[in-house]
Amino acid sequence: HGSGDWADVDSYLTGVVVHPDEALVAAVEDAAAAGLPPIEVSPGQGKFLMLLARLAGARRILEIGTLGGFSTSWLARGLPADGSMVTCEYVPLHAEVARKNLDRAGVGQLVDIRVGAALDTLPGLEGSEPFDLVFIDADKENNPAYLEWAIRLSRPGTVIVLDNVVRYGGVLDPDGDSAIQGTRAALKLMGSHPRLDSTAMQTVGAKGWDGFALAIVT
Ligand code: SAM
């Protein structure tokens, strides 16, 4: 069985269970048309994030890595009407595409897009209310720093999700590229930080073999 089977099963599950609406389908299409890389979460993963936000009763969400606003749209849809979300994106074109997609998805008024390198924009969030959920999905070499920021901007009970931690098994290579080094260092921190209770899960699907780590701040 190859990844073709995983993609077929993902399509089946998306059609039978997930039901992304037209705005979410169009968000992925328009991002591709604008030349953005197709590295957004799958619909099933996006809806998982939305349900996680609801399970956590999240009123404030932070995302690092917006791309075209696909995961952002799902997460924002997990917020109450008076909730809010901040999402950090380095590339202005990505932020522009995301803005249109978020407005069309009906959640634009809930989302503040901070354009710039996240390590430059995250300090501007200090001193505001803590976030209830943080989704980390940007440049993987900075994952340990993003995880530290997520903890700094959290409260006990905050949920932290770190994406793409398996990388087709590449995470096993201690001499891997900078993305693997950053992921390994972040996973080590996830498993040893005194304020985190963590797990990590492998996934297969439309995006191949990967996984995510999930923690709750204690
Ligand atoms: N979360 C998105 C989704 O699932 O729809 C996908 C995000 S994509 C994997 C990673 C994004 O992080 C890209 O849009 C990239 O431009 C952005 N990025 C890369 N380096 C960054 C940095 N230093 N600060 C903020 N964003 C960055």
PDB file of N, CA and C and ligand atoms in Angstrom, residues 39-41 63 65-67 70-71 88-91 94 116-118 135 137-139 146, ligand 1:
ATOM      1  N   ILE A  39       0.843  23.295   0.853  1.00  0.00           N
ATOM      2  CA  ILE A  39       1.319  22.664   2.087  1.00  0.00           C
ATOM      3  C   ILE A  39       0.401  22.984   3.260  1.00  0.00           C
ATOM      4  N   GLU A  40      -0.871  23.309   2.937  1.00  0.00           N
ATOM      5  CA  GLU A  40      -1.848  23.523   4.009  1.00  0.00           C
ATOM      6  C   GLU A  40      -2.257  22.179   4.624  1.00  0.00           C
ATOM      7  N   VAL A  41      -2.832  22.221   5.795  1.00  0.00           N
ATOM      8  CA  VAL A  41      -3.352  20.997   6.412  1.00  0.00           C
ATOM      9  C   VAL A  41      -4.449  20.422   5.511  1.00  0.00           C
ATOM     10  N   GLU A  63      -1.847  31.423  15.851  1.00  0.00           N
ATOM     11  CA  GLU A  63      -1.285  30.528  14.838  1.00  0.00           C
ATOM     12  C   GLU A  63       0.024  31.128  14.348  1.00  0.00           C
ATOM     13  N   GLY A  65       2.321  30.724  11.118  1.00  0.00           N
ATOM     14  CA  GLY A  65       2.334  30.127   9.777  1.00  0.00           C
ATOM     15  C   GLY A  65       0.943  30.110   9.176  1.00  0.00           C
ATOM     16  N   THR A  66       0.586  31.192   8.453  1.00  0.00           N
ATOM     17  CA  THR A  66      -0.775  31.365   7.939  1.00  0.00           C
ATOM     18  C   THR A  66      -0.974  30.723   6.575  1.00  0.00           C
ATOM     19  N   LEU A  67       0.044  30.850   5.720  1.00  0.00           N
ATOM     20  CA  LEU A  67      -0.064  30.498   4.298  1.00  0.00           C
ATOM     21  C   LEU A  67      -1.321  31.186   3.718  1.00  0.00           C
ATOM     22  N   PHE A  70      -5.958  28.629   5.304  1.00  0.00           N
ATOM     23  CA  PHE A  70      -6.845  27.457   5.342  1.00  0.00           C
ATOM     24  C   PHE A  70      -7.006  26.938   6.774  1.00  0.00           C
ATOM     25  N   SER A  71      -5.889  26.600   7.435  1.00  0.00           N
ATOM     26  CA  SER A  71      -6.003  26.177   8.840  1.00  0.00           C
ATOM     27  C   SER A  71      -6.562  27.320   9.689  1.00  0.00           C
ATOM     28  N   CYS A  88       0.455  34.627  12.376  1.00  0.00           N
ATOM     29  CA  CYS A  88       1.711  35.248  11.976  1.00  0.00           C
ATOM     30  C   CYS A  88       2.186  34.687  10.644  1.00  0.00           C
ATOM     31  N   GLU A  89       2.502  35.563   9.699  1.00  0.00           N
ATOM     32  CA  GLU A  89       2.938  35.121   8.370  1.00  0.00           C
ATOM     33  C   GLU A  89       4.050  36.018   7.844  1.00  0.00           C
ATOM     34  N   TYR A  90       5.092  35.409   7.320  1.00  0.00           N
ATOM     35  CA  TYR A  90       6.256  36.135   6.829  1.00  0.00           C
ATOM     36  C   TYR A  90       6.028  36.759   5.452  1.00  0.00           C
ATOM     37  N   VAL A  91       5.357  36.038   4.549  1.00  0.00           N
ATOM     38  CA  VAL A  91       5.261  36.462   3.143  1.00  0.00           C
ATOM     39  C   VAL A  91       4.003  37.309   2.918  1.00  0.00           C
ATOM     40  N   HIS A  94       1.180  35.777   0.857  1.00  0.00           N
ATOM     41  CA  HIS A  94       0.416  34.751   1.579  1.00  0.00           C
ATOM     42  C   HIS A  94      -0.645  35.424   2.454  1.00  0.00           C
ATOM     43  N   GLY A 116       5.295  39.500   8.890  1.00  0.00           N
ATOM     44  CA  GLY A 116       6.700  39.656   9.273  1.00  0.00           C
ATOM     45  C   GLY A 116       7.215  38.337   9.807  1.00  0.00           C
ATOM     46  N   ALA A 117       8.493  38.299  10.117  1.00  0.00           N
ATOM     47  CA  ALA A 117       9.054  37.090  10.729  1.00  0.00           C
ATOM     48  C   ALA A 117       8.418  36.934  12.106  1.00  0.00           C
ATOM     49  N   ALA A 118       7.889  35.755  12.393  1.00  0.00           N
ATOM     50  CA  ALA A 118       7.150  35.560  13.642  1.00  0.00           C
ATOM     51  C   ALA A 118       7.994  35.918  14.873  1.00  0.00           C
ATOM     52  N   PHE A 135      -1.310  27.061  17.497  1.00  0.00           N
ATOM     53  CA  PHE A 135      -0.994  26.115  16.421  1.00  0.00           C
ATOM     54  C   PHE A 135       0.297  26.586  15.749  1.00  0.00           C
ATOM     55  N   ASP A 137       3.002  26.142  12.886  1.00  0.00           N
ATOM     56  CA  ASP A 137       3.100  25.519  11.554  1.00  0.00           C
ATOM     57  C   ASP A 137       3.809  26.472  10.584  1.00  0.00           C
ATOM     58  N   ALA A 138       5.041  26.867  10.938  1.00  0.00           N
ATOM     59  CA  ALA A 138       5.775  27.799  10.066  1.00  0.00           C
ATOM     60  C   ALA A 138       7.125  27.190   9.687  1.00  0.00           C
ATOM     61  N   ASP A 139       8.197  27.992   9.712  1.00  0.00           N
ATOM     62  CA  ASP A 139       9.536  27.484   9.400  1.00  0.00           C
ATOM     63  C   ASP A 139      10.000  26.586  10.556  1.00  0.00           C
ATOM     64  N   TYR A 146       9.502  28.917  18.793  1.00  0.00           N
ATOM     65  CA  TYR A 146       8.040  29.109  18.744  1.00  0.00           C
ATOM     66  C   TYR A 146       7.359  28.429  19.931  1.00  0.00           C
TER      67      TYR A 146
HETATM   68  N1  SAM B   1      -0.953  26.661   8.617  1.00  0.00           N
HETATM   69  C1  SAM B   1      -1.118  26.732   7.176  1.00  0.00           C
HETATM   70  C2  SAM B   1      -2.275  25.836   6.780  1.00  0.00           C
HETATM   71  O1  SAM B   1      -2.300  24.674   7.233  1.00  0.00           O
HETATM   72  O2  SAM B   1      -3.158  26.277   6.014  1.00  0.00           O
HETATM   73  C3  SAM B   1       0.137  26.292   6.456  1.00  0.00           C
HETATM   74  C4  SAM B   1       1.371  27.051   6.836  1.00  0.00           C
HETATM   75  S1  SAM B   1       2.754  26.700   5.790  1.00  0.00           S
HETATM   76  C5  SAM B   1       3.135  25.052   6.216  1.00  0.00           C
HETATM   77  C6  SAM B   1       4.046  27.633   6.560  1.00  0.00           C
HETATM   78  C7  SAM B   1       3.912  29.135   6.434  1.00  0.00           C
HETATM   79  O3  SAM B   1       4.838  29.742   7.337  1.00  0.00           O
HETATM   80  C8  SAM B   1       4.234  29.684   5.042  1.00  0.00           C
HETATM   81  O4  SAM B   1       3.197  30.501   4.580  1.00  0.00           O
HETATM   82  C9  SAM B   1       5.506  30.493   5.253  1.00  0.00           C
HETATM   83  O5  SAM B   1       5.593  31.648   4.427  1.00  0.00           O
HETATM   84  C10 SAM B   1       5.368  30.897   6.722  1.00  0.00           C
HETATM   85  N2  SAM B   1       6.646  31.254   7.348  1.00  0.00           N
HETATM   86  C11 SAM B   1       7.888  30.806   7.057  1.00  0.00           C
HETATM   87  N3  SAM B   1       8.795  31.370   7.831  1.00  0.00           N
HETATM   88  C12 SAM B   1       8.138  32.219   8.649  1.00  0.00           C
HETATM   89  C13 SAM B   1       8.529  33.109   9.696  1.00  0.00           C
HETATM   90  N4  SAM B   1       9.800  33.236  10.046  1.00  0.00           N
HETATM   91  N5  SAM B   1       7.569  33.804  10.321  1.00  0.00           N
HETATM   92  C14 SAM B   1       6.272  33.671   9.989  1.00  0.00           C
HETATM   93  N6  SAM B   1       5.842  32.844   9.016  1.00  0.00           N
HETATM   94  C15 SAM B   1       6.766  32.138   8.355  1.00  0.00           C
END
